[in-house]
């Protein structure tokens, strides 16, 4: 008797044969293949280990933070370029620019592609949608730690047609030899190639692995720019149709980021594992996800206030509000290291911290942060004020000190791990340490659950 997998394959091939006789432009082969496997993926769920991009480097916590800040400022510039590009594409504008996406990130995930499976690491990015990896033949490719994927050696590889739904979802595409894409990231970084479908395998342990056929991805033969070469591509986890979340049709996923320590790994949890039982010492905080029509990929939150110690700061209510033109607002992002607050809000937080912490301000600027203090000689501990973010629906997230304060006794400094921005604000990954961050797209909510992430 034929197995269900064989019957599915026969049915799939039969449908392909029918397509050669009848034109069916409204439904893509990738979508049909994916439907056959979503039930299994959703039923089991899977976990993927995440490694920080600076994993394996002999760095202090402050050095790690400083490296992350440099990348974060780069990413912030990309995000601002994205907003400007969206404005230029408005009906009232006569300027035409290439659509850009945020790109890059701070964490790498392991996965496999093709049949037989080829393992590689890719950057995890909650701020963009496209899944892509470098492919042979390669016109312009960066160095990567694993062999470049050769689609000719995979029996499950197929190009997507120009009439497919995923091709239509691309910000920029042409139709020649299948659906050809160009995806730019706002700072001259880009990937260009063919949109295709493949079998992807996720999960760390053999018992937890999930293979999903028909995932649409960019097979990039021309990939340029900085920041990609830690891995072999990128996995978008944004809210758009091209992302892994959307293609798996998974309404829930989460990640849990360990403290800034080289010896510990973090986790991405999909489907049924997203709300895994946790070792929690605090209360779950839940707030609505906000949609921005001009930036539909991002996970926006409604930040209504900030308190330092017992003081609720007198910040104007619209300081972090999403504006009608799509500017402003606050996004939560795994790929930005520190939190960036709109300057008026940050200045209020900075002033109150200076008032309450009772240490002299380090005015040298040598640490690359907006606010640092001089540590008294021989001090082993310093009392710091509480920091809490007040989100919509009375969701108050009080952070532990290690999520916003870093000290270096050798350098004699204590630094505040937040910065100022102009326009968009970002809730960064330092502030998300040891929190299970649960995205529930069916409910339209995001939850923070205090969790020892290395014990998941």
Tab-separated table of C-alpha atoms in Angstrom:
chain	number	residue	atom	x	y	z
A	1	UNK	CA	0.000	0.000	0.000
A	2	UNK	CA	1.360	3.433	-0.882
A	3	UNK	CA	2.279	5.693	2.008
A	4	UNK	CA	0.501	9.028	2.566
A	5	UNK	CA	3.707	10.816	1.553
A	6	UNK	CA	3.756	8.855	-1.745
A	7	UNK	CA	0.093	9.601	-2.371
A	8	UNK	CA	0.767	13.286	-1.697
A	9	UNK	CA	3.640	13.221	-4.177
A	10	UNK	CA	1.475	11.495	-6.816
A	11	UNK	CA	-1.284	14.029	-6.281
A	12	UNK	CA	1.202	16.884	-6.472
A	13	UNK	CA	2.682	15.582	-9.746
A	14	UNK	CA	-0.811	15.099	-11.155
A	15	UNK	CA	-1.669	18.683	-10.395
A	16	UNK	CA	1.508	19.818	-12.108
A	17	UNK	CA	0.515	17.839	-15.177
A	18	UNK	CA	-2.901	19.469	-15.179
A	19	UNK	CA	-1.247	22.878	-14.985
A	20	UNK	CA	0.495	22.205	-18.289
A	21	UNK	CA	-2.979	21.932	-19.865
A	22	UNK	CA	-4.805	24.657	-18.008
A	23	UNK	CA	-3.574	28.074	-16.889
A	24	UNK	CA	-4.338	28.625	-13.187
A	25	UNK	CA	-2.712	31.970	-12.347
A	26	UNK	CA	-4.487	32.585	-9.040
A	27	UNK	CA	-2.848	29.763	-7.057
A	28	UNK	CA	0.863	29.035	-6.892
A	29	UNK	CA	2.529	25.635	-6.796
A	30	UNK	CA	4.420	26.708	-3.671
A	31	UNK	CA	1.173	27.467	-1.878
A	32	UNK	CA	-0.333	24.099	-2.855
A	33	UNK	CA	2.716	22.157	-1.691
A	34	UNK	CA	2.867	24.111	1.536
A	35	UNK	CA	-0.791	23.382	2.352
A	36	UNK	CA	-0.006	19.643	2.310
A	37	UNK	CA	2.513	20.068	5.112
A	38	UNK	CA	1.263	22.924	7.302
A	39	UNK	CA	-0.914	20.650	9.413
A	40	UNK	CA	2.117	18.592	10.473
A	41	UNK	CA	4.250	21.660	11.149
A	42	UNK	CA	1.514	23.298	13.244
A	43	UNK	CA	0.767	20.129	15.173
A	44	UNK	CA	4.310	19.528	16.280
A	45	UNK	CA	5.949	22.938	16.326
A	46	UNK	CA	9.706	23.234	16.452
A	47	UNK	CA	12.557	24.887	18.306
A	48	UNK	CA	15.669	26.431	16.755
A	49	UNK	CA	18.804	27.385	18.675
A	50	UNK	CA	19.964	30.953	18.130
A	51	UNK	CA	23.578	32.077	18.364
A	52	UNK	CA	24.576	35.697	18.775
A	53	UNK	CA	26.634	37.014	15.861
A	54	UNK	CA	29.536	37.668	18.263
A	55	UNK	CA	29.406	34.112	19.626
A	56	UNK	CA	32.889	32.664	20.098
A	57	UNK	CA	34.659	36.023	20.346
A	58	UNK	CA	36.673	36.857	23.465
A	59	UNK	CA	34.853	40.056	24.419
A	60	UNK	CA	33.670	41.698	27.626
A	61	UNK	CA	29.981	42.521	28.011
A	62	UNK	CA	30.700	46.191	27.384
A	63	UNK	CA	32.697	45.355	24.255
A	64	UNK	CA	29.808	43.197	23.010
A	65	UNK	CA	27.430	46.048	23.678
A	66	UNK	CA	29.633	48.527	21.838
A	67	UNK	CA	29.881	46.258	18.782
A	68	UNK	CA	26.119	45.765	18.852
A	69	UNK	CA	25.531	49.511	19.086
A	70	UNK	CA	27.603	50.112	15.953
A	71	UNK	CA	25.491	47.563	14.078
A	72	UNK	CA	22.339	48.963	15.674
A	73	UNK	CA	23.037	52.494	14.478
A	74	UNK	CA	23.589	51.069	11.020
A	75	UNK	CA	20.242	49.297	11.248
A	76	UNK	CA	18.525	52.427	12.554
A	77	UNK	CA	19.758	54.292	9.475
A	78	UNK	CA	18.258	51.547	7.311
A	79	UNK	CA	14.925	51.837	9.090
A	80	UNK	CA	14.876	55.591	8.600
A	81	UNK	CA	15.684	55.069	4.918
A	82	UNK	CA	12.754	52.675	4.751
A	83	UNK	CA	10.372	55.283	6.181
A	84	UNK	CA	11.636	57.911	3.740
A	85	UNK	CA	11.212	55.465	0.855
A	86	UNK	CA	7.630	54.759	1.927
A	87	UNK	CA	6.887	58.473	2.005
A	88	UNK	CA	8.388	58.935	-1.461
A	89	UNK	CA	6.063	56.229	-2.784
A	90	UNK	CA	2.952	58.063	-1.549
A	91	UNK	CA	0.518	59.314	-4.222
A	92	UNK	CA	1.474	62.948	-3.543
A	93	UNK	CA	5.148	62.309	-4.242
A	94	UNK	CA	6.845	62.546	-7.626
A	95	UNK	CA	10.030	60.807	-6.444
A	96	UNK	CA	10.423	57.110	-7.221
A	97	UNK	CA	12.840	55.055	-5.130
A	98	UNK	CA	13.641	51.373	-4.778
A	99	UNK	CA	11.712	49.793	-1.878
A	100	UNK	CA	14.017	48.992	1.036
A	101	UNK	CA	13.783	46.660	4.008
A	102	UNK	CA	15.521	46.665	7.386
A	103	UNK	CA	17.870	43.712	6.892
A	104	UNK	CA	20.558	42.133	9.031
A	105	UNK	CA	20.192	41.204	12.670
A	106	UNK	CA	21.972	40.062	15.802
A	107	UNK	CA	21.163	36.349	15.917
A	108	UNK	CA	21.867	33.379	13.662
A	109	UNK	CA	19.613	30.339	13.273
A	110	UNK	CA	20.524	26.947	11.865
A	111	UNK	CA	18.367	25.279	9.225
A	112	UNK	CA	18.688	23.026	6.182
A	113	UNK	CA	17.574	23.456	2.596
A	114	UNK	CA	16.929	21.024	-0.225
A	115	UNK	CA	16.804	17.283	-0.831
A	116	UNK	CA	19.187	15.950	0.391
A	117	UNK	CA	19.291	18.646	3.110
A	118	UNK	CA	22.165	21.126	3.186
A	119	UNK	CA	22.727	22.768	6.573
A	120	UNK	CA	23.534	26.466	6.877
A	121	UNK	CA	23.112	29.410	9.248
A	122	UNK	CA	21.044	32.455	8.425
A	123	UNK	CA	20.400	35.786	10.115
A	124	UNK	CA	17.093	35.908	11.978
A	125	UNK	CA	15.265	39.162	11.228
A	126	UNK	CA	11.908	40.169	12.691
A	127	UNK	CA	12.103	43.409	10.694
A	128	UNK	CA	11.891	41.965	7.169
A	129	UNK	CA	10.040	39.236	5.275
A	130	UNK	CA	12.085	37.572	2.551
A	131	UNK	CA	13.799	34.241	3.202
A	132	UNK	CA	16.916	33.957	1.064
A	133	UNK	CA	20.260	32.250	0.734
A	134	UNK	CA	23.149	32.463	-1.685
A	135	UNK	CA	22.919	30.129	-4.675
A	136	UNK	CA	25.146	28.803	-7.424
A	137	UNK	CA	25.956	29.968	-10.032
A	138	UNK	CA	26.995	33.077	-8.135
A	139	UNK	CA	27.741	36.315	-9.955
A	140	UNK	CA	28.533	38.271	-6.781
A	141	UNK	CA	28.580	36.448	-3.450
A	142	UNK	CA	30.101	37.159	-0.053
A	143	UNK	CA	32.188	34.612	1.834
A	144	UNK	CA	30.077	32.307	3.971
A	145	UNK	CA	31.057	29.613	6.492
A	146	UNK	CA	29.197	26.781	4.682
A	147	UNK	CA	29.126	25.711	1.010
A	148	UNK	CA	26.884	27.819	-1.235
A	149	UNK	CA	23.634	26.052	-2.077
A	150	UNK	CA	23.550	24.444	-5.521
A	151	UNK	CA	19.911	24.075	-6.664
A	152	UNK	CA	20.932	21.614	-9.386
A	153	UNK	CA	21.823	19.089	-6.672
A	154	UNK	CA	18.418	19.251	-4.975
A	155	UNK	CA	15.499	17.140	-6.208
A	156	UNK	CA	12.927	19.364	-4.446
A	157	UNK	CA	13.979	22.711	-5.956
A	158	UNK	CA	11.643	24.478	-8.369
A	159	UNK	CA	11.369	28.029	-9.661
A	160	UNK	CA	8.195	29.966	-8.914
A	161	UNK	CA	6.148	31.362	-11.759
A	162	UNK	CA	5.485	35.043	-12.253
A	163	UNK	CA	1.789	34.408	-11.544
A	164	UNK	CA	2.436	32.974	-8.068
A	165	UNK	CA	1.139	34.782	-5.004
A	166	UNK	CA	4.607	35.062	-3.499
A	167	UNK	CA	5.986	36.669	-6.647
A	168	UNK	CA	3.171	39.216	-6.506
A	169	UNK	CA	4.125	39.953	-2.881
A	170	UNK	CA	7.689	40.994	-3.766
A	171	UNK	CA	8.407	44.722	-3.503
A	172	UNK	CA	10.234	44.567	-6.848
A	173	UNK	CA	10.336	41.779	-9.438
A	174	UNK	CA	10.718	41.068	-13.137
A	175	UNK	CA	9.562	38.149	-15.228
A	176	UNK	CA	12.088	36.373	-17.409
A	177	UNK	CA	13.256	32.902	-16.444
A	178	UNK	CA	10.624	32.574	-13.741
A	179	UNK	CA	10.052	35.214	-11.058
A	180	UNK	CA	13.199	37.282	-10.578
A	181	UNK	CA	13.501	39.471	-7.501
A	182	UNK	CA	15.532	42.401	-6.232
A	183	UNK	CA	15.437	43.113	-2.489
A	184	UNK	CA	17.277	46.155	-1.121
A	185	UNK	CA	18.131	46.956	2.483
A	186	UNK	CA	18.595	50.720	2.452
A	187	UNK	CA	22.390	51.071	2.593
A	188	UNK	CA	23.446	49.599	-0.753
A	189	UNK	CA	23.088	46.070	0.623
A	190	UNK	CA	20.865	43.877	-1.515
A	191	UNK	CA	20.082	40.400	-2.770
A	192	UNK	CA	19.028	39.573	-6.307
A	193	UNK	CA	18.107	36.285	-7.907
A	194	UNK	CA	15.248	33.878	-8.620
A	195	UNK	CA	12.264	33.273	-6.375
A	196	UNK	CA	11.946	29.509	-5.915
A	197	UNK	CA	10.415	26.911	-3.645
A	198	UNK	CA	12.258	24.308	-1.608
A	199	UNK	CA	12.046	21.910	1.291
A	200	UNK	CA	13.315	23.503	4.492
A	201	UNK	CA	14.135	21.569	7.650
A	202	UNK	CA	13.982	23.252	11.052
A	203	UNK	CA	14.787	22.103	14.574
A	204	UNK	CA	17.824	21.055	16.583
A	205	UNK	CA	17.105	17.491	17.675
A	206	UNK	CA	16.059	14.664	15.362
A	207	UNK	CA	12.884	14.174	17.398
A	208	UNK	CA	11.941	17.844	17.098
A	209	UNK	CA	12.839	18.440	13.456
A	210	UNK	CA	10.143	19.565	11.044
A	211	UNK	CA	10.539	19.469	7.263
A	212	UNK	CA	8.234	21.676	5.220
A	213	UNK	CA	7.965	21.485	1.439
A	214	UNK	CA	7.251	24.385	-0.872
A	215	UNK	CA	8.712	27.252	1.144
A	216	UNK	CA	9.198	30.243	-1.130
A	217	UNK	CA	12.679	31.748	-0.897
A	218	UNK	CA	15.105	33.930	-2.770
A	219	UNK	CA	17.854	31.976	-4.502
A	220	UNK	CA	20.378	34.784	-4.618
A	221	UNK	CA	23.084	34.880	-7.262
A	222	UNK	CA	24.004	38.548	-6.748
A	223	UNK	CA	24.321	39.512	-3.089
A	224	UNK	CA	26.108	42.644	-2.003
A	225	UNK	CA	26.702	44.702	1.121
A	226	UNK	CA	27.940	44.526	4.673
A	227	UNK	CA	26.560	42.492	7.534
A	228	UNK	CA	25.433	39.313	5.787
A	229	UNK	CA	28.594	37.217	5.944
A	230	UNK	CA	28.053	35.911	9.489
A	231	UNK	CA	25.680	33.438	7.833
A	232	UNK	CA	24.577	32.359	4.379
A	233	UNK	CA	21.434	34.439	4.039
A	234	UNK	CA	18.496	35.725	6.007
A	235	UNK	CA	15.188	34.409	7.402
A	236	UNK	CA	12.508	37.075	7.583
A	237	UNK	CA	10.033	36.755	10.462
A	238	UNK	CA	8.049	39.904	9.692
A	239	UNK	CA	4.293	40.197	9.201
A	240	UNK	CA	4.310	40.204	5.379
A	241	UNK	CA	3.335	37.246	3.115
A	242	UNK	CA	6.931	36.353	2.199
A	243	UNK	CA	8.042	35.702	5.789
A	244	UNK	CA	8.522	32.303	7.384
A	245	UNK	CA	5.728	33.043	9.867
A	246	UNK	CA	3.243	33.789	7.090
A	247	UNK	CA	4.275	30.910	4.845
A	248	UNK	CA	3.951	28.396	7.667
A	249	UNK	CA	0.590	29.994	8.482
A	250	UNK	CA	1.670	29.927	12.114
A	251	UNK	CA	-0.350	32.388	14.206
A	252	UNK	CA	2.081	32.184	17.104
A	253	UNK	CA	5.848	32.240	17.562
A	254	UNK	CA	8.219	33.362	20.272
A	255	UNK	CA	11.872	33.832	21.035
A	256	UNK	CA	13.797	33.849	24.291
A	257	UNK	CA	17.123	35.697	24.360
A	258	UNK	CA	19.678	34.846	27.019
A	259	UNK	CA	21.764	37.478	28.774
A	260	UNK	CA	24.745	38.909	26.956
A	261	UNK	CA	26.978	35.940	27.678
A	262	UNK	CA	29.058	34.033	25.164
A	263	UNK	CA	28.418	30.630	26.751
A	264	UNK	CA	24.622	30.601	26.417
A	265	UNK	CA	22.368	30.131	23.416
A	266	UNK	CA	18.904	31.566	22.779
A	267	UNK	CA	15.794	29.953	21.279
A	268	UNK	CA	13.213	30.518	18.559
A	269	UNK	CA	9.955	28.616	19.169
A	270	UNK	CA	7.343	28.107	16.467
A	271	UNK	CA	3.760	26.896	16.567
A	272	UNK	CA	2.701	24.740	19.498
A	273	UNK	CA	6.026	25.334	21.288
A	274	UNK	CA	5.681	29.133	21.250
A	275	UNK	CA	4.048	29.216	24.688
A	276	UNK	CA	6.265	26.512	26.166
A	277	UNK	CA	6.128	26.077	29.956
A	278	UNK	CA	8.649	28.415	31.515
A	279	UNK	CA	10.499	28.941	34.768
A	280	UNK	CA	8.948	32.321	35.465
A	281	UNK	CA	9.495	34.616	38.420
A	282	UNK	CA	7.227	37.412	37.225
A	283	UNK	CA	3.859	38.289	35.760
A	284	UNK	CA	2.996	37.910	32.082
A	285	UNK	CA	2.547	41.318	30.430
A	286	UNK	CA	0.363	41.483	27.298
A	287	UNK	CA	-0.241	44.431	24.975
A	288	UNK	CA	-1.840	44.804	21.511
A	289	UNK	CA	0.201	44.693	18.323
A	290	UNK	CA	-0.339	47.793	16.210
A	291	UNK	CA	-0.466	47.765	12.405
A	292	UNK	CA	1.193	50.383	10.244
A	293	UNK	CA	-0.143	50.209	6.650
A	294	UNK	CA	2.985	51.877	5.263
A	295	UNK	CA	5.303	49.456	7.116
A	296	UNK	CA	3.244	46.238	7.311
A	297	UNK	CA	6.168	43.955	8.185
A	298	UNK	CA	7.016	45.527	11.542
A	299	UNK	CA	5.673	44.630	14.967
A	300	UNK	CA	4.526	47.940	16.412
A	301	UNK	CA	3.626	48.451	20.080
A	302	UNK	CA	1.811	51.351	21.679
A	303	UNK	CA	4.188	52.845	24.269
A	304	UNK	CA	2.263	55.302	26.434
A	305	UNK	CA	4.782	56.188	29.129
A	306	UNK	CA	8.019	55.438	30.987
A	307	UNK	CA	8.793	55.516	34.690
A	308	UNK	CA	12.156	55.798	36.441
A	309	UNK	CA	12.075	54.685	40.050
A	310	UNK	CA	8.647	55.680	41.330
A	311	UNK	CA	8.418	58.662	38.980
A	312	UNK	CA	6.156	58.494	35.926
A	313	UNK	CA	7.902	60.861	33.552
A	314	UNK	CA	6.025	63.875	32.125
A	315	UNK	CA	6.421	62.729	28.516
A	316	UNK	CA	3.819	63.979	26.054
A	317	UNK	CA	1.431	61.180	25.149
A	318	UNK	CA	2.057	61.401	21.391
A	319	UNK	CA	5.870	61.214	21.723
A	320	UNK	CA	5.942	57.527	20.764
A	321	UNK	CA	2.681	57.511	18.773
A	322	UNK	CA	2.424	56.178	15.245
A	323	UNK	CA	1.656	59.090	12.929
A	324	UNK	CA	-0.866	59.143	10.080
A	325	UNK	CA	1.923	59.286	7.482
A	326	UNK	CA	3.468	56.072	8.912
A	327	UNK	CA	6.345	57.768	10.717
A	328	UNK	CA	7.080	57.610	14.433
A	329	UNK	CA	5.787	54.798	16.601
A	330	UNK	CA	7.759	52.088	18.387
A	331	UNK	CA	8.658	48.669	16.999
A	332	UNK	CA	9.961	45.668	18.897
A	333	UNK	CA	12.974	44.241	17.115
A	334	UNK	CA	15.277	41.292	17.749
A	335	UNK	CA	17.895	42.706	15.374
A	336	UNK	CA	18.666	45.990	17.166
A	337	UNK	CA	20.855	45.793	20.265
A	338	UNK	CA	19.718	48.659	22.477
A	339	UNK	CA	16.429	50.513	22.746
A	340	UNK	CA	16.273	53.799	20.860
A	341	UNK	CA	13.708	56.312	22.094
A	342	UNK	CA	12.513	59.407	20.266
A	343	UNK	CA	14.796	62.184	21.498
A	344	UNK	CA	12.263	64.073	23.631
A	345	UNK	CA	11.389	60.871	25.461
A	346	UNK	CA	14.997	59.785	25.848
A	347	UNK	CA	16.037	63.195	27.212
A	348	UNK	CA	13.372	62.916	29.924
A	349	UNK	CA	14.598	59.426	30.899
A	350	UNK	CA	18.225	60.553	30.860
A	351	UNK	CA	17.556	63.599	33.053
A	352	UNK	CA	15.667	61.543	35.646
A	353	UNK	CA	18.371	58.871	35.758
A	354	UNK	CA	21.009	61.527	36.405
A	355	UNK	CA	18.834	62.948	39.188
A	356	UNK	CA	18.275	59.599	40.872
A	357	UNK	CA	21.519	57.646	40.448
A	358	UNK	CA	23.748	60.166	42.292
A	359	UNK	CA	26.921	59.454	40.318
A	360	UNK	CA	29.000	61.854	38.254
A	361	UNK	CA	28.348	61.733	34.510
A	362	UNK	CA	31.159	60.500	32.265
A	363	UNK	CA	31.324	63.231	29.632
A	364	UNK	CA	34.118	61.667	27.564
A	365	UNK	CA	31.766	59.841	25.198
A	366	UNK	CA	34.450	57.168	24.831
A	367	UNK	CA	32.051	54.263	25.440
A	368	UNK	CA	29.815	55.071	22.450
A	369	UNK	CA	26.677	55.406	24.600
A	370	UNK	CA	24.522	58.451	25.246
A	371	UNK	CA	24.789	58.184	29.042
A	372	UNK	CA	27.548	56.748	31.229
A	373	UNK	CA	28.563	57.405	34.834
A	374	UNK	CA	31.893	57.275	36.636
A	375	UNK	CA	32.054	54.444	39.166
A	376	UNK	CA	33.567	55.248	42.569
A	377	UNK	CA	36.928	53.558	43.028
A	378	UNK	CA	36.670	50.153	44.661
A	379	UNK	CA	32.885	49.994	44.335
A	380	UNK	CA	31.429	46.538	43.819
A	381	UNK	CA	27.765	47.458	43.560
A	382	UNK	CA	25.630	50.522	42.839
A	383	UNK	CA	21.945	51.040	43.490
A	384	UNK	CA	20.170	51.984	40.260
A	385	UNK	CA	16.584	53.190	39.853
A	386	UNK	CA	13.899	50.942	38.406
A	387	UNK	CA	12.968	51.334	34.752
A	388	UNK	CA	9.474	50.455	33.521
A	389	UNK	CA	7.763	50.776	30.146
A	390	UNK	CA	4.016	51.469	30.155
A	391	UNK	CA	2.334	49.907	27.127
A	392	UNK	CA	-1.303	50.048	26.051
A	393	UNK	CA	-3.911	48.190	28.156
A	394	UNK	CA	-2.112	48.953	31.421
A	395	UNK	CA	0.714	46.588	30.449
A	396	UNK	CA	3.646	47.672	32.612
A	397	UNK	CA	6.963	45.964	31.887
A	398	UNK	CA	9.479	46.512	34.679
A	399	UNK	CA	12.970	45.531	33.569
A	400	UNK	CA	15.665	43.954	35.743
A	401	UNK	CA	18.766	46.199	36.037
A	402	UNK	CA	20.876	43.909	33.816
A	403	UNK	CA	18.511	44.724	30.946
A	404	UNK	CA	19.423	48.411	30.934
A	405	UNK	CA	22.627	48.870	32.962
A	406	UNK	CA	26.122	47.610	32.121
A	407	UNK	CA	29.158	48.306	34.253
A	408	UNK	CA	32.872	47.727	33.776
A	409	UNK	CA	34.892	47.995	36.972
A	410	UNK	CA	38.184	47.873	35.070
A	411	UNK	CA	37.196	50.979	33.086
A	412	UNK	CA	35.379	52.483	36.061
A	413	UNK	CA	32.157	53.182	34.181
A	414	UNK	CA	28.478	52.323	34.462
A	415	UNK	CA	26.459	52.814	31.262
A	416	UNK	CA	22.779	53.173	30.433
A	417	UNK	CA	21.922	50.811	27.549
A	418	UNK	CA	19.433	53.060	25.767
A	419	UNK	CA	19.895	55.743	23.141
A	420	UNK	CA	18.155	58.591	21.359
A	421	UNK	CA	16.591	58.482	17.903
A	422	UNK	CA	14.732	60.836	15.623
A	423	UNK	CA	11.276	59.666	14.571
A	424	UNK	CA	10.926	55.904	14.960
A	425	UNK	CA	11.637	54.291	18.338
A	426	UNK	CA	12.892	50.701	18.708
A	427	UNK	CA	12.620	48.321	21.670
A	428	UNK	CA	15.934	46.477	21.389
A	429	UNK	CA	17.138	43.006	22.310
A	430	UNK	CA	19.169	43.980	25.412
A	431	UNK	CA	15.878	45.036	26.985
A	432	UNK	CA	14.348	41.683	25.947
A	433	UNK	CA	16.924	39.481	27.726
A	434	UNK	CA	15.416	36.603	29.720
A	435	UNK	CA	11.917	37.366	28.515
A	436	UNK	CA	9.881	34.927	26.452
A	437	UNK	CA	8.533	37.295	23.788
A	438	UNK	CA	5.351	35.722	22.416
A	439	UNK	CA	3.865	37.029	19.167
A	440	UNK	CA	0.226	35.907	18.870
A	441	UNK	CA	-0.930	37.051	15.451
A	442	UNK	CA	-4.387	35.478	15.721
A	443	UNK	CA	-5.094	37.516	18.867
A	444	UNK	CA	-3.084	40.508	17.664
A	445	UNK	CA	-1.045	40.656	20.885
A	446	UNK	CA	2.525	40.506	22.113
A	447	UNK	CA	3.367	39.130	25.560
A	448	UNK	CA	6.455	39.340	27.759
A	449	UNK	CA	6.954	36.413	30.145
A	450	UNK	CA	9.942	36.635	32.558
A	451	UNK	CA	11.889	33.442	31.820
A	452	UNK	CA	15.324	31.949	32.416
A	453	UNK	CA	15.946	31.492	28.702
A	454	UNK	CA	18.930	29.159	29.123
A	455	UNK	CA	16.641	26.720	30.994
A	456	UNK	CA	13.972	26.389	28.292
